Amino acid sequence: MPDRLRVLGFDTSAAHCAAAVVCGGRVLAQRIEPMARGQAERLFPLLAELLAEAGLGWSDLDAIGVGEGPGNFTGIRISVAAARGLALSLRIPAVGVTVTEAAACDAPRPCRAIVALRGDEVVWQDFPALRPDTRASFDAGQDGPPALARREALPPGPAPCCSPHSLPVAIALLAAQRVAAVAERAASADADIARPAPLYLRPADAAPPRDPPPVILP
């Protein structure tokens, strides 16, 4: 079934607007545009451009994959909200993928995914060796959730890994794997797929305004 699914994957969790369209493991279109701000305005035009490049319309999609962090607080909210809205309007499942899951997609196991954040801070996650009957997918298991650390303070563990795919392609491929795996266990392809949710490992960078709020008259 994953060989037939047409999946749109995208991510705005860092200083970029990234998206890809895949079908059956083939990349039909992909693009990563660096940008420090403006992802909210650029995301949907970019998605429409990629679908046109892939020769597909919105109604042709079978699933949505979205990067749910960790990363930029506002950027994560932008992409997760977009994925939820698209899933609702198109009546297709949306799958949240962490940046560490994407970094380990189709990489040899066991391995440690390390994704740079700000300064010398990284988010990391260990992935165990695969059983012979599994692939590097959601169902292959993880040694623990993503965690923050200074690069020089990482604990001992397996060798760092690097996915052979770009971030949006990995997100789309993993989303296809999850939808296909669930469909094999249930009649509905979106059964047991939790809605994407932002993954934050630190408080938001935004601070409350110093000025007092306006007085609301009765």
PDB file of C-alpha atoms in Angstrom:
ATOM      1  CA  MET A   1       0.000   0.000   0.000  1.00  0.00           C
ATOM      2  CA  PRO A   2       2.765   2.581   0.691  1.00  0.00           C
ATOM      3  CA  ASP A   3       3.820   2.028  -2.928  1.00  0.00           C
ATOM      4  CA  ARG A   4       0.554   3.610  -4.064  1.00  0.00           C
ATOM      5  CA  LEU A   5       0.063   6.397  -1.539  1.00  0.00           C
ATOM      6  CA  ARG A   6       0.445   9.976  -2.715  1.00  0.00           C
ATOM      7  CA  VAL A   7       1.674  11.989   0.245  1.00  0.00           C
ATOM      8  CA  LEU A   8       2.456  15.666   0.729  1.00  0.00           C
ATOM      9  CA  GLY A   9       5.042  16.316   3.460  1.00  0.00           C
ATOM     10  CA  PHE A  10       6.103  19.724   4.750  1.00  0.00           C
ATOM     11  CA  ASP A  11       7.961  21.429   7.583  1.00  0.00           C
ATOM     12  CA  THR A  12       8.475  24.935   8.958  1.00  0.00           C
ATOM     13  CA  SER A  13      10.072  23.994  12.291  1.00  0.00           C
ATOM     14  CA  ALA A  14      13.327  25.807  11.451  1.00  0.00           C
ATOM     15  CA  ALA A  15      14.409  28.765   9.300  1.00  0.00           C
ATOM     16  CA  HIS A  16      12.973  27.282   6.128  1.00  0.00           C
ATOM     17  CA  CYS A  17       9.809  26.393   4.275  1.00  0.00           C
ATOM     18  CA  ALA A  18      10.268  22.802   3.077  1.00  0.00           C
ATOM     19  CA  ALA A  19       7.893  20.485   1.244  1.00  0.00           C
ATOM     20  CA  ALA A  20       7.856  17.358  -0.919  1.00  0.00           C
ATOM     21  CA  VAL A  21       5.398  15.165  -2.787  1.00  0.00           C
ATOM     22  CA  VAL A  22       6.088  11.423  -2.921  1.00  0.00           C
ATOM     23  CA  CYS A  23       4.322   8.442  -4.420  1.00  0.00           C
ATOM     24  CA  GLY A  24       5.446   4.861  -4.030  1.00  0.00           C
ATOM     25  CA  GLY A  25       8.834   5.866  -2.690  1.00  0.00           C
ATOM     26  CA  ARG A  26       9.417   8.141  -5.685  1.00  0.00           C
ATOM     27  CA  VAL A  27       9.950  11.861  -5.158  1.00  0.00           C
ATOM     28  CA  LEU A  28       7.650  13.720  -7.522  1.00  0.00           C
ATOM     29  CA  ALA A  29       8.654  17.198  -6.372  1.00  0.00           C
ATOM     30  CA  GLN A  30      10.518  18.789  -3.480  1.00  0.00           C
ATOM     31  CA  ARG A  31      11.819  22.165  -2.412  1.00  0.00           C
ATOM     32  CA  ILE A  32      13.514  23.701   0.620  1.00  0.00           C
ATOM     33  CA  GLU A  33      13.470  27.494   0.760  1.00  0.00           C
ATOM     34  CA  PRO A  34      15.576  29.110   3.523  1.00  0.00           C
ATOM     35  CA  MET A  35      13.756  31.910   5.329  1.00  0.00           C
ATOM     36  CA  ALA A  36      13.931  33.371   8.815  1.00  0.00           C
ATOM     37  CA  ARG A  37      10.342  34.611   8.712  1.00  0.00           C
ATOM     38  CA  GLY A  38       7.359  34.593   6.380  1.00  0.00           C
ATOM     39  CA  GLN A  39       6.659  30.851   6.463  1.00  0.00           C
ATOM     40  CA  ALA A  40       2.959  31.417   7.126  1.00  0.00           C
ATOM     41  CA  GLU A  41       2.590  33.469   3.946  1.00  0.00           C
ATOM     42  CA  ARG A  42       4.788  31.222   1.807  1.00  0.00           C
ATOM     43  CA  LEU A  43       3.640  27.737   2.851  1.00  0.00           C
ATOM     44  CA  PHE A  44       0.418  27.308   0.875  1.00  0.00           C
ATOM     45  CA  PRO A  45       1.703  28.903  -2.352  1.00  0.00           C
ATOM     46  CA  LEU A  46       4.710  26.565  -2.110  1.00  0.00           C
ATOM     47  CA  LEU A  47       2.499  23.519  -1.599  1.00  0.00           C
ATOM     48  CA  ALA A  48       0.351  24.475  -4.576  1.00  0.00           C
ATOM     49  CA  GLU A  49       3.451  24.917  -6.751  1.00  0.00           C
ATOM     50  CA  LEU A  50       4.794  21.486  -5.806  1.00  0.00           C
ATOM     51  CA  LEU A  51       1.480  19.764  -6.455  1.00  0.00           C
ATOM     52  CA  ALA A  52       1.344  21.387  -9.902  1.00  0.00           C
ATOM     53  CA  GLU A  53       4.923  20.262 -10.565  1.00  0.00           C
ATOM     54  CA  ALA A  54       3.959  16.712  -9.563  1.00  0.00           C
ATOM     55  CA  GLY A  55       0.883  16.804 -11.802  1.00  0.00           C
ATOM     56  CA  LEU A  56      -1.504  16.380  -8.864  1.00  0.00           C
ATOM     57  CA  GLY A  57      -4.383  18.269  -7.340  1.00  0.00           C
ATOM     58  CA  TRP A  58      -5.335  18.554  -3.684  1.00  0.00           C
ATOM     59  CA  SER A  59      -8.002  15.877  -4.136  1.00  0.00           C
ATOM     60  CA  ASP A  60      -5.395  13.389  -5.409  1.00  0.00           C
ATOM     61  CA  LEU A  61      -3.589  13.236  -2.066  1.00  0.00           C
ATOM     62  CA  ASP A  62      -3.948  10.220   0.218  1.00  0.00           C
ATOM     63  CA  ALA A  63      -2.221  11.629   3.301  1.00  0.00           C
ATOM     64  CA  ILE A  64      -0.388  14.589   4.794  1.00  0.00           C
ATOM     65  CA  GLY A  65       2.916  14.397   6.656  1.00  0.00           C
ATOM     66  CA  VAL A  66       4.065  17.307   8.797  1.00  0.00           C
ATOM     67  CA  GLY A  67       7.103  18.129  10.892  1.00  0.00           C
ATOM     68  CA  GLU A  68       5.947  18.622  14.472  1.00  0.00           C
ATOM     69  CA  GLY A  69       9.276  19.673  15.990  1.00  0.00           C
ATOM     70  CA  PRO A  70      11.199  20.192  18.111  1.00  0.00           C
ATOM     71  CA  GLY A  71      12.262  23.512  16.676  1.00  0.00           C
ATOM     72  CA  ASN A  72      11.009  27.059  16.287  1.00  0.00           C
ATOM     73  CA  PHE A  73       7.915  27.631  18.415  1.00  0.00           C
ATOM     74  CA  THR A  74       5.967  29.684  15.863  1.00  0.00           C
ATOM     75  CA  GLY A  75       7.142  27.660  12.871  1.00  0.00           C
ATOM     76  CA  ILE A  76       5.905  24.403  14.372  1.00  0.00           C
ATOM     77  CA  ARG A  77       2.487  25.915  15.048  1.00  0.00           C
ATOM     78  CA  ILE A  78       2.239  27.139  11.452  1.00  0.00           C
ATOM     79  CA  SER A  79       2.842  23.745   9.844  1.00  0.00           C
ATOM     80  CA  VAL A  80       0.842  21.685  12.353  1.00  0.00           C
ATOM     81  CA  ALA A  81      -2.172  23.989  12.013  1.00  0.00           C
ATOM     82  CA  ALA A  82      -1.900  23.791   8.223  1.00  0.00           C
ATOM     83  CA  ALA A  83      -1.726  19.988   8.303  1.00  0.00           C
ATOM     84  CA  ARG A  84      -4.753  19.721  10.566  1.00  0.00           C
ATOM     85  CA  GLY A  85      -6.749  22.049   8.351  1.00  0.00           C
ATOM     86  CA  LEU A  86      -5.814  20.175   5.175  1.00  0.00           C
ATOM     87  CA  ALA A  87      -6.633  16.810   6.728  1.00  0.00           C
ATOM     88  CA  LEU A  88     -10.037  18.062   7.803  1.00  0.00           C
ATOM     89  CA  SER A  89     -10.921  19.679   4.481  1.00  0.00           C
ATOM     90  CA  LEU A  90      -9.573  16.847   2.302  1.00  0.00           C
ATOM     91  CA  ARG A  91     -10.777  14.079   4.633  1.00  0.00           C
ATOM     92  CA  ILE A  92      -7.427  12.347   4.648  1.00  0.00           C
ATOM     93  CA  PRO A  93      -5.113  11.429   7.564  1.00  0.00           C
ATOM     94  CA  ALA A  94      -2.371  13.764   8.760  1.00  0.00           C
ATOM     95  CA  VAL A  95       0.714  12.283  10.422  1.00  0.00           C
ATOM     96  CA  GLY A  96       3.104  14.181  12.670  1.00  0.00           C
ATOM     97  CA  VAL A  97       6.808  13.366  12.304  1.00  0.00           C
ATOM     98  CA  THR A  98       9.553  14.597  14.629  1.00  0.00           C
ATOM     99  CA  VAL A  99      12.759  16.005  13.197  1.00  0.00           C
ATOM    100  CA  THR A 100      14.702  13.157  14.806  1.00  0.00           C
ATOM    101  CA  GLU A 101      12.462  10.510  13.231  1.00  0.00           C
ATOM    102  CA  ALA A 102      13.029  12.191   9.872  1.00  0.00           C
ATOM    103  CA  ALA A 103      16.798  12.311  10.456  1.00  0.00           C
ATOM    104  CA  ALA A 104      16.817   8.549  11.086  1.00  0.00           C
ATOM    105  CA  CYS A 105      14.535   7.616   8.178  1.00  0.00           C
ATOM    106  CA  ASP A 106      16.041   4.671   6.254  1.00  0.00           C
ATOM    107  CA  ALA A 107      19.379   5.092   8.059  1.00  0.00           C
ATOM    108  CA  PRO A 108      21.263   1.990   9.296  1.00  0.00           C
ATOM    109  CA  ARG A 109      20.319   1.046  12.859  1.00  0.00           C
ATOM    110  CA  PRO A 110      21.141   1.285  15.686  1.00  0.00           C
ATOM    111  CA  CYS A 111      21.864   4.971  15.403  1.00  0.00           C
ATOM    112  CA  ARG A 112      21.530   8.341  17.085  1.00  0.00           C
ATOM    113  CA  ALA A 113      19.754  11.185  15.315  1.00  0.00           C
ATOM    114  CA  ILE A 114      21.254  14.594  16.124  1.00  0.00           C
ATOM    115  CA  VAL A 115      19.646  17.782  14.803  1.00  0.00           C
ATOM    116  CA  ALA A 116      21.263  21.164  15.373  1.00  0.00           C
ATOM    117  CA  LEU A 117      19.163  23.921  16.932  1.00  0.00           C
ATOM    118  CA  ARG A 118      20.601  27.237  18.148  1.00  0.00           C
ATOM    119  CA  GLY A 119      24.240  27.742  19.063  1.00  0.00           C
ATOM    120  CA  ASP A 120      25.700  24.473  20.296  1.00  0.00           C
ATOM    121  CA  GLU A 121      22.304  23.109  21.348  1.00  0.00           C
ATOM    122  CA  VAL A 122      20.966  19.970  19.643  1.00  0.00           C
ATOM    123  CA  VAL A 123      17.961  17.689  19.858  1.00  0.00           C
ATOM    124  CA  TRP A 124      18.861  14.002  19.847  1.00  0.00           C
ATOM    125  CA  GLN A 125      17.195  10.603  19.962  1.00  0.00           C
ATOM    126  CA  ASP A 126      18.462   7.015  19.876  1.00  0.00           C
ATOM    127  CA  PHE A 127      16.925   4.384  17.606  1.00  0.00           C
ATOM    128  CA  PRO A 128      17.486   0.655  18.266  1.00  0.00           C
ATOM    129  CA  ALA A 129      18.466  -2.033  15.797  1.00  0.00           C
ATOM    130  CA  LEU A 130      15.687  -3.178  13.509  1.00  0.00           C
ATOM    131  CA  ARG A 131      14.193  -6.621  13.523  1.00  0.00           C
ATOM    132  CA  PRO A 132      14.571  -8.460  10.198  1.00  0.00           C
ATOM    133  CA  ASP A 133      10.848  -7.999   9.467  1.00  0.00           C
ATOM    134  CA  THR A 134      10.737  -4.228  10.010  1.00  0.00           C
ATOM    135  CA  ARG A 135      11.894  -1.092   8.239  1.00  0.00           C
ATOM    136  CA  ALA A 136      13.130   2.214   9.619  1.00  0.00           C
ATOM    137  CA  SER A 137       9.581   3.319  10.320  1.00  0.00           C
ATOM    138  CA  PHE A 138       7.381   4.543  13.154  1.00  0.00           C
ATOM    139  CA  ASP A 139       6.675   0.976  14.230  1.00  0.00           C
ATOM    140  CA  ALA A 140      10.371   0.066  14.544  1.00  0.00           C
ATOM    141  CA  GLY A 141      10.631   1.515  18.056  1.00  0.00           C
ATOM    142  CA  GLN A 142      12.727   4.159  19.749  1.00  0.00           C
ATOM    143  CA  ASP A 143      14.958   4.115  22.799  1.00  0.00           C
ATOM    144  CA  GLY A 144      13.299   7.218  24.242  1.00  0.00           C
ATOM    145  CA  PRO A 145      11.725  10.538  23.265  1.00  0.00           C
ATOM    146  CA  PRO A 146      13.690  13.413  21.706  1.00  0.00           C
ATOM    147  CA  ALA A 147      15.788  15.365  24.196  1.00  0.00           C
ATOM    148  CA  LEU A 148      17.727  18.633  24.300  1.00  0.00           C
ATOM    149  CA  ALA A 149      21.451  18.785  25.085  1.00  0.00           C
ATOM    150  CA  ARG A 150      24.614  20.715  24.421  1.00  0.00           C
ATOM    151  CA  ARG A 151      26.546  18.990  21.670  1.00  0.00           C
ATOM    152  CA  GLU A 152      29.580  18.518  23.898  1.00  0.00           C
ATOM    153  CA  ALA A 153      27.401  17.056  26.683  1.00  0.00           C
ATOM    154  CA  LEU A 154      25.730  14.235  24.764  1.00  0.00           C
ATOM    155  CA  PRO A 155      25.759  10.924  26.664  1.00  0.00           C
ATOM    156  CA  PRO A 156      27.454   7.842  25.182  1.00  0.00           C
ATOM    157  CA  GLY A 157      25.384   6.016  22.611  1.00  0.00           C
ATOM    158  CA  PRO A 158      25.242   4.638  19.078  1.00  0.00           C
ATOM    159  CA  ALA A 159      26.911   6.312  16.137  1.00  0.00           C
ATOM    160  CA  PRO A 160      25.216   9.393  14.644  1.00  0.00           C
ATOM    161  CA  CYS A 161      23.036   8.669  11.640  1.00  0.00           C
ATOM    162  CA  CYS A 162      22.116  10.596   8.540  1.00  0.00           C
ATOM    163  CA  SER A 163      19.020   9.916   6.485  1.00  0.00           C
ATOM    164  CA  PRO A 164      19.580   9.542   2.735  1.00  0.00           C
ATOM    165  CA  HIS A 165      16.485  11.717   2.240  1.00  0.00           C
ATOM    166  CA  SER A 166      15.903  15.430   2.620  1.00  0.00           C
ATOM    167  CA  LEU A 167      13.760  16.515   5.570  1.00  0.00           C
ATOM    168  CA  PRO A 168      10.440  16.952   3.696  1.00  0.00           C
ATOM    169  CA  VAL A 169      10.938  13.727   1.729  1.00  0.00           C
ATOM    170  CA  ALA A 170      11.642  11.791   4.940  1.00  0.00           C
ATOM    171  CA  ILE A 171       8.508  13.281   6.522  1.00  0.00           C
ATOM    172  CA  ALA A 172       6.376  12.228   3.553  1.00  0.00           C
ATOM    173  CA  LEU A 173       7.875   8.721   3.399  1.00  0.00           C
ATOM    174  CA  LEU A 174       7.378   8.098   7.119  1.00  0.00           C
ATOM    175  CA  ALA A 175       3.811   9.382   6.921  1.00  0.00           C
ATOM    176  CA  ALA A 176       3.130   6.919   4.101  1.00  0.00           C
ATOM    177  CA  GLN A 177       4.583   4.082   6.177  1.00  0.00           C
ATOM    178  CA  ARG A 178       2.414   4.957   9.178  1.00  0.00           C
ATOM    179  CA  VAL A 179      -0.802   5.205   7.127  1.00  0.00           C
ATOM    180  CA  ALA A 180      -0.050   1.917   5.370  1.00  0.00           C
ATOM    181  CA  ALA A 181       0.757   0.146   8.652  1.00  0.00           C
ATOM    182  CA  VAL A 182      -2.476   1.323  10.255  1.00  0.00           C
ATOM    183  CA  ALA A 183      -4.497   0.361   7.175  1.00  0.00           C
ATOM    184  CA  GLU A 184      -3.146  -3.183   7.422  1.00  0.00           C
ATOM    185  CA  ARG A 185      -4.513  -3.442  10.959  1.00  0.00           C
ATOM    186  CA  ALA A 186      -7.839  -1.702  10.438  1.00  0.00           C
ATOM    187  CA  ALA A 187     -10.446  -1.102   7.772  1.00  0.00           C
ATOM    188  CA  SER A 188      -9.959   2.680   7.906  1.00  0.00           C
ATOM    189  CA  ALA A 189      -6.645   4.205   6.861  1.00  0.00           C
ATOM    190  CA  ASP A 190      -6.953   7.017   9.409  1.00  0.00           C
ATOM    191  CA  ALA A 191      -7.874   4.816  12.377  1.00  0.00           C
ATOM    192  CA  ASP A 192      -5.561   5.082  15.367  1.00  0.00           C
ATOM    193  CA  ILE A 193      -3.567   7.928  13.812  1.00  0.00           C
ATOM    194  CA  ALA A 194      -3.315  10.720  16.331  1.00  0.00           C
ATOM    195  CA  ARG A 195      -3.657  14.253  15.059  1.00  0.00           C
ATOM    196  CA  PRO A 196      -0.321  16.052  14.656  1.00  0.00           C
ATOM    197  CA  ALA A 197       0.599  18.062  17.749  1.00  0.00           C
ATOM    198  CA  PRO A 198       3.470  20.514  18.297  1.00  0.00           C
ATOM    199  CA  LEU A 199       6.419  19.022  20.142  1.00  0.00           C
ATOM    200  CA  TYR A 200       8.100  21.614  22.351  1.00  0.00           C
ATOM    201  CA  LEU A 201      11.129  20.857  24.500  1.00  0.00           C
ATOM    202  CA  ARG A 202      11.522  24.406  25.830  1.00  0.00           C
ATOM    203  CA  PRO A 203       9.182  27.318  26.663  1.00  0.00           C
ATOM    204  CA  ALA A 204       8.215  29.733  23.914  1.00  0.00           C
ATOM    205  CA  ASP A 205      10.759  32.459  23.116  1.00  0.00           C
ATOM    206  CA  ALA A 206       8.062  35.140  23.128  1.00  0.00           C
ATOM    207  CA  ALA A 207       7.743  37.252  26.281  1.00  0.00           C
ATOM    208  CA  PRO A 208       4.547  38.937  27.514  1.00  0.00           C
ATOM    209  CA  PRO A 209       4.263  42.652  26.671  1.00  0.00           C
ATOM    210  CA  ARG A 210       5.549  45.103  29.269  1.00  0.00           C
ATOM    211  CA  ASP A 211       2.686  47.524  28.748  1.00  0.00           C
ATOM    212  CA  PRO A 212      -0.455  46.875  30.787  1.00  0.00           C
ATOM    213  CA  PRO A 213      -3.447  45.519  28.852  1.00  0.00           C
ATOM    214  CA  PRO A 214      -6.171  47.994  27.836  1.00  0.00           C
ATOM    215  CA  VAL A 215      -9.076  48.477  30.173  1.00  0.00           C
ATOM    216  CA  ILE A 216     -12.238  46.825  28.876  1.00  0.00           C
ATOM    217  CA  LEU A 217     -15.276  48.907  29.793  1.00  0.00           C
ATOM    218  CA  PRO A 218     -18.361  47.089  31.082  1.00  0.00           C
TER     219      PRO A 218
END
